[in-house]
PDB file of C-alpha atoms in Angstrom:
ATOM      1  CA  MET A   1     128.548 102.099  96.213  1.00 92.00           C
ATOM      2  CA  GLN A   2     128.721 105.543  97.924  1.00 95.00           C
ATOM      3  CA  GLU A   3     125.375 106.523  96.374  1.00 97.00           C
ATOM      4  CA  TYR A   4     123.691 103.572  98.041  1.00 98.00           C
ATOM      5  CA  PHE A   5     125.172 104.657 101.465  1.00 97.00           C
ATOM      6  CA  ASP A   6     124.064 108.176 100.801  1.00 98.00           C
ATOM      7  CA  LYS A   7     120.542 106.991 100.256  1.00 98.00           C
ATOM      8  CA  ALA A   8     120.547 104.818 103.317  1.00 98.00           C
ATOM      9  CA  ILE A   9     121.871 107.781 105.394  1.00 98.00           C
ATOM     10  CA  LYS A  10     119.230 110.077 104.020  1.00 98.00           C
ATOM     11  CA  LEU A  11     116.543 107.567 105.040  1.00 98.00           C
ATOM     12  CA  ALA A  12     117.988 107.264 108.436  1.00 98.00           C
ATOM     13  CA  GLU A  13     118.202 111.125 108.925  1.00 98.00           C
ATOM     14  CA  LEU A  14     114.628 111.446 107.712  1.00 97.00           C
ATOM     15  CA  GLY A  15     113.472 108.694 110.158  1.00 96.00           C
ATOM     16  CA  VAL A  16     115.188 110.322 113.137  1.00 97.00           C
ATOM     17  CA  LYS A  17     113.800 113.873 112.122  1.00 97.00           C
ATOM     18  CA  ASN A  18     110.271 112.441 111.956  1.00 97.00           C
ATOM     19  CA  LEU A  19     110.652 110.605 115.254  1.00 97.00           C
ATOM     20  CA  GLU A  20     110.000 107.213 113.486  1.00 97.00           C
ATOM     21  CA  GLY A  21     112.820 105.319 115.158  1.00 96.00           C
ATOM     22  CA  GLY A  22     116.683 104.916 115.602  1.00 96.00           C
ATOM     23  CA  PRO A  23     119.359 106.289 113.328  1.00 97.00           C
ATOM     24  CA  PHE A  24     119.250 103.392 110.820  1.00 98.00           C
ATOM     25  CA  GLY A  25     118.680 103.317 107.082  1.00 98.00           C
ATOM     26  CA  ALA A  26     118.984 100.566 104.443  1.00 98.00           C
ATOM     27  CA  VAL A  27     118.626 100.014 100.704  1.00 98.00           C
ATOM     28  CA  VAL A  28     118.385  96.738  98.715  1.00 98.00           C
ATOM     29  CA  VAL A  29     120.048  96.923  95.263  1.00 98.00           C
ATOM     30  CA  LYS A  30     119.587  94.694  92.231  1.00 98.00           C
ATOM     31  CA  ASP A  31     121.363  95.241  88.909  1.00 98.00           C
ATOM     32  CA  ASN A  32     122.763  98.469  90.301  1.00 97.00           C
ATOM     33  CA  LYS A  33     119.294  99.923  91.007  1.00 98.00           C
ATOM     34  CA  ILE A  34     117.672 100.536  94.390  1.00 98.00           C
ATOM     35  CA  ILE A  35     114.640  98.361  94.576  1.00 98.00           C
ATOM     36  CA  GLY A  36     113.943  98.578  98.303  1.00 98.00           C
ATOM     37  CA  TYR A  37     114.062 101.467 100.815  1.00 98.00           C
ATOM     38  CA  GLY A  38     113.930 101.339 104.610  1.00 98.00           C
ATOM     39  CA  ASN A  39     114.495 103.201 107.714  1.00 98.00           C
ATOM     40  CA  ASN A  40     113.902 102.414 111.386  1.00 98.00           C
ATOM     41  CA  LYS A  41     110.182 102.724 112.102  1.00 98.00           C
ATOM     42  CA  VAL A  42     110.064 101.020 115.552  1.00 98.00           C
ATOM     43  CA  LEU A  43     108.601 103.957 117.227  1.00 97.00           C
ATOM     44  CA  LYS A  44     106.185 105.085 114.402  1.00 98.00           C
ATOM     45  CA  GLU A  45     104.796 101.615 113.870  1.00 97.00           C
ATOM     46  CA  LYS A  46     105.048 100.516 117.596  1.00 98.00           C
ATOM     47  CA  ASP A  47     106.606  97.340 116.064  1.00 98.00           C
ATOM     48  CA  PRO A  48     109.956  96.049 117.471  1.00 97.00           C
ATOM     49  CA  THR A  49     110.621  94.228 114.094  1.00 98.00           C
ATOM     50  CA  ALA A  50     110.350  97.508 112.118  1.00 98.00           C
ATOM     51  CA  HIS A  51     114.069  97.792 111.642  1.00 98.00           C
ATOM     52  CA  ALA A  52     115.629  99.484 108.507  1.00 98.00           C
ATOM     53  CA  GLU A  53     116.827  96.207 106.836  1.00 98.00           C
ATOM     54  CA  ILE A  54     113.528  94.509 107.336  1.00 98.00           C
ATOM     55  CA  ILE A  55     111.543  97.505 105.967  1.00 98.00           C
ATOM     56  CA  ALA A  56     113.922  97.595 102.954  1.00 98.00           C
ATOM     57  CA  ILE A  57     113.600  93.746 102.388  1.00 98.00           C
ATOM     58  CA  ARG A  58     109.779  94.031 102.528  1.00 98.00           C
ATOM     59  CA  ASP A  59     109.833  96.876 100.113  1.00 98.00           C
ATOM     60  CA  ALA A  60     111.971  95.047  97.652  1.00 98.00           C
ATOM     61  CA  CYS A  61     109.935  91.854  97.927  1.00 98.00           C
ATOM     62  CA  LYS A  62     106.757  93.771  97.197  1.00 98.00           C
ATOM     63  CA  ARG A  63     108.294  95.706  94.339  1.00 98.00           C
ATOM     64  CA  LEU A  64     109.624  92.344  92.753  1.00 98.00           C
ATOM     65  CA  ASN A  65     106.624  90.389  93.819  1.00 98.00           C
ATOM     66  CA  THR A  66     108.774  87.645  95.369  1.00 97.00           C
ATOM     67  CA  HIS A  67     110.153  86.378  98.586  1.00 96.00           C
ATOM     68  CA  ASP A  68     113.461  85.552  96.974  1.00 97.00           C
ATOM     69  CA  LEU A  69     116.004  88.420  96.739  1.00 98.00           C
ATOM     70  CA  THR A  70     118.846  86.239  95.175  1.00 97.00           C
ATOM     71  CA  ASP A  71     121.243  88.596  93.220  1.00 97.00           C
ATOM     72  CA  CYS A  72     120.424  91.423  95.596  1.00 98.00           C
ATOM     73  CA  VAL A  73     122.850  93.314  97.813  1.00 98.00           C
ATOM     74  CA  ILE A  74     121.885  95.310 100.976  1.00 98.00           C
ATOM     75  CA  TYR A  75     123.575  98.566 102.090  1.00 98.00           C
ATOM     76  CA  THR A  76     122.872  99.620 105.611  1.00 98.00           C
ATOM     77  CA  THR A  77     124.039 102.322 107.909  1.00 98.00           C
ATOM     78  CA  SER A  78     124.926  99.894 110.715  1.00 97.00           C
ATOM     79  CA  GLU A  79     125.882  96.222 111.170  1.00 97.00           C
ATOM     80  CA  PRO A  80     122.638  94.289 110.971  1.00 97.00           C
ATOM     81  CA  CYS A  81     121.273  93.028 114.346  1.00 96.00           C
ATOM     82  CA  PRO A  82     120.773  89.246 114.556  1.00 96.00           C
ATOM     83  CA  MET A  83     117.101  89.668 113.653  1.00 97.00           C
ATOM     84  CA  CYS A  84     117.860  91.651 110.503  1.00 98.00           C
ATOM     85  CA  LEU A  85     120.853  89.388 109.731  1.00 97.00           C
ATOM     86  CA  SER A  86     118.339  86.469 109.867  1.00 97.00           C
ATOM     87  CA  ALA A  87     115.990  88.256 107.615  1.00 98.00           C
ATOM     88  CA  ILE A  88     118.786  89.003 105.117  1.00 98.00           C
ATOM     89  CA  ILE A  89     119.821  85.272 105.087  1.00 98.00           C
ATOM     90  CA  TRP A  90     116.123  84.187 104.660  1.00 97.00           C
ATOM     91  CA  SER A  91     115.643  86.460 101.742  1.00 98.00           C
ATOM     92  CA  ASN A  92     118.646  84.851 100.004  1.00 98.00           C
ATOM     93  CA  ILE A  93     120.699  88.153  99.953  1.00 98.00           C
ATOM     94  CA  LYS A  94     124.367  87.061  99.848  1.00 97.00           C
ATOM     95  CA  GLU A  95     126.188  90.462 100.412  1.00 98.00           C
ATOM     96  CA  ILE A  96     125.961  93.093 103.001  1.00 98.00           C
ATOM     97  CA  TYR A  97     127.713  96.462 103.232  1.00 98.00           C
ATOM     98  CA  PHE A  98     127.432  98.455 106.476  1.00 98.00           C
ATOM     99  CA  GLY A  99     128.857 101.694 107.760  1.00 98.00           C
ATOM    100  CA  THR A 100     129.136 101.249 111.552  1.00 97.00           C
ATOM    101  CA  ASP A 101     129.589  98.106 113.602  1.00 96.00           C
ATOM    102  CA  ARG A 102     127.776  96.577 116.616  1.00 94.00           C
ATOM    103  CA  LYS A 103     130.204  98.112 119.133  1.00 94.00           C
ATOM    104  CA  GLU A 104     129.375 101.563 117.844  1.00 96.00           C
ATOM    105  CA  VAL A 105     125.612 100.801 118.056  1.00 95.00           C
ATOM    106  CA  ALA A 106     126.056  99.427 121.637  1.00 94.00           C
ATOM    107  CA  ASP A 107     127.928 102.630 122.537  1.00 95.00           C
ATOM    108  CA  ILE A 108     124.833 104.738 121.825  1.00 95.00           C
ATOM    109  CA  GLY A 109     122.602 102.378 123.941  1.00 94.00           C
ATOM    110  CA  PHE A 110     121.208  99.766 121.543  1.00 94.00           C
ATOM    111  CA  ARG A 111     121.073  96.130 122.914  1.00 90.00           C
ATOM    112  CA  ASP A 112     122.275  94.052 119.881  1.00 92.00           C
ATOM    113  CA  ASP A 113     125.147  92.601 121.976  1.00 90.00           C
ATOM    114  CA  MET A 114     122.595  91.113 124.499  1.00 91.00           C
ATOM    115  CA  ILE A 115     121.247  89.053 121.551  1.00 92.00           C
ATOM    116  CA  TYR A 116     124.609  88.136 120.153  1.00 90.00           C
ATOM    117  CA  ASN A 117     125.705  87.070 123.699  1.00 90.00           C
ATOM    118  CA  TYR A 118     122.560  84.882 124.016  1.00 90.00           C
ATOM    119  CA  LEU A 119     123.240  83.121 120.675  1.00 89.00           C
ATOM    120  CA  GLU A 120     126.821  82.555 121.771  1.00 90.00           C
ATOM    121  CA  ASN A 121     125.590  80.924 125.017  1.00 86.00           C
ATOM    122  CA  LYS A 122     127.026  83.824 127.092  1.00 86.00           C
ATOM    123  CA  GLU A 123     123.891  85.120 128.517  1.00 82.00           C
ATOM    124  CA  LYS A 124     120.986  82.795 129.026  1.00 81.00           C
ATOM    125  CA  ASP A 125     118.790  84.391 131.566  1.00 86.00           C
ATOM    126  CA  ILE A 126     117.010  86.690 129.183  1.00 89.00           C
ATOM    127  CA  LEU A 127     114.762  84.050 127.696  1.00 90.00           C
ATOM    128  CA  GLU A 128     113.114  80.809 128.713  1.00 88.00           C
ATOM    129  CA  ILE A 129     112.554  78.291 125.826  1.00 88.00           C
ATOM    130  CA  HIS A 130     110.184  75.369 126.175  1.00 92.00           C
ATOM    131  CA  HIS A 131     109.768  72.470 123.636  1.00 94.00           C
ATOM    132  CA  ILE A 132     106.553  70.685 124.172  1.00 95.00           C
ATOM    133  CA  GLU A 133     105.983  67.857 121.515  1.00 95.00           C
ATOM    134  CA  ASN A 134     102.643  68.293 119.843  1.00 96.00           C
ATOM    135  CA  LYS A 135     101.241  65.639 117.458  1.00 96.00           C
ATOM    136  CA  ARG A 136      99.124  68.144 115.574  1.00 95.00           C
ATOM    137  CA  CYS A 137     102.080  70.432 115.038  1.00 95.00           C
ATOM    138  CA  GLN A 138     104.142  67.391 113.797  1.00 95.00           C
ATOM    139  CA  GLU A 139     101.360  66.408 111.376  1.00 94.00           C
ATOM    140  CA  LEU A 140     101.107  69.907 110.048  1.00 93.00           C
ATOM    141  CA  LEU A 141     104.793  69.886 109.168  1.00 91.00           C
ATOM    142  CA  LYS A 142     104.476  66.416 107.552  1.00 91.00           C
ATOM    143  CA  SER A 143     101.518  67.558 105.454  1.00 92.00           C
ATOM    144  CA  TYR A 144     103.387  70.571 104.020  1.00 89.00           C
ATOM    145  CA  ASN A 145     104.418  69.857 100.482  1.00 84.00           C
ATOM    146  CA  HIS A 146     105.039  73.352  98.823  1.00 81.00           C
ATOM    147  CA  GLU A 147     108.119  74.520  97.087  1.00 73.00           C
ATOM    148  CA  LEU A 148     110.617  76.084  99.625  1.00 72.00           C
ATOM    149  CA  TYR A 149     113.190  77.988  97.698  1.00 67.00           C
TER     150      TYR A 149
END
């Protein structure tokens, strides 16, 4: 386990040193082998979704040629934000190990708590959501008949 955290930490350190993004790193492991590597690349890629966990998931999926990471585990330097947590769930990873929690992340200025508060109905003024029924959108959903998972 420690070797996976060590690799995630090294990825995070390298990312910070190269001004790629925040101090976050992650690895995806399958059968005791690292198959996905990621560090935060938000600044480098100018992409707010380029978090370490998502980069690691993308890397693992590409290496395995699949969207399904069942039987994989993710090790990450910090508790995943809601976006990364969702990506982990969508990828079918069932186990997460993290080194620091969301309070520690908030203490250095990251905004994960704002999103957690929004999801818990504690903070609603950060986003307006509008549902407009659309027949063509509904037909598109009904016409989809591919395997899901």
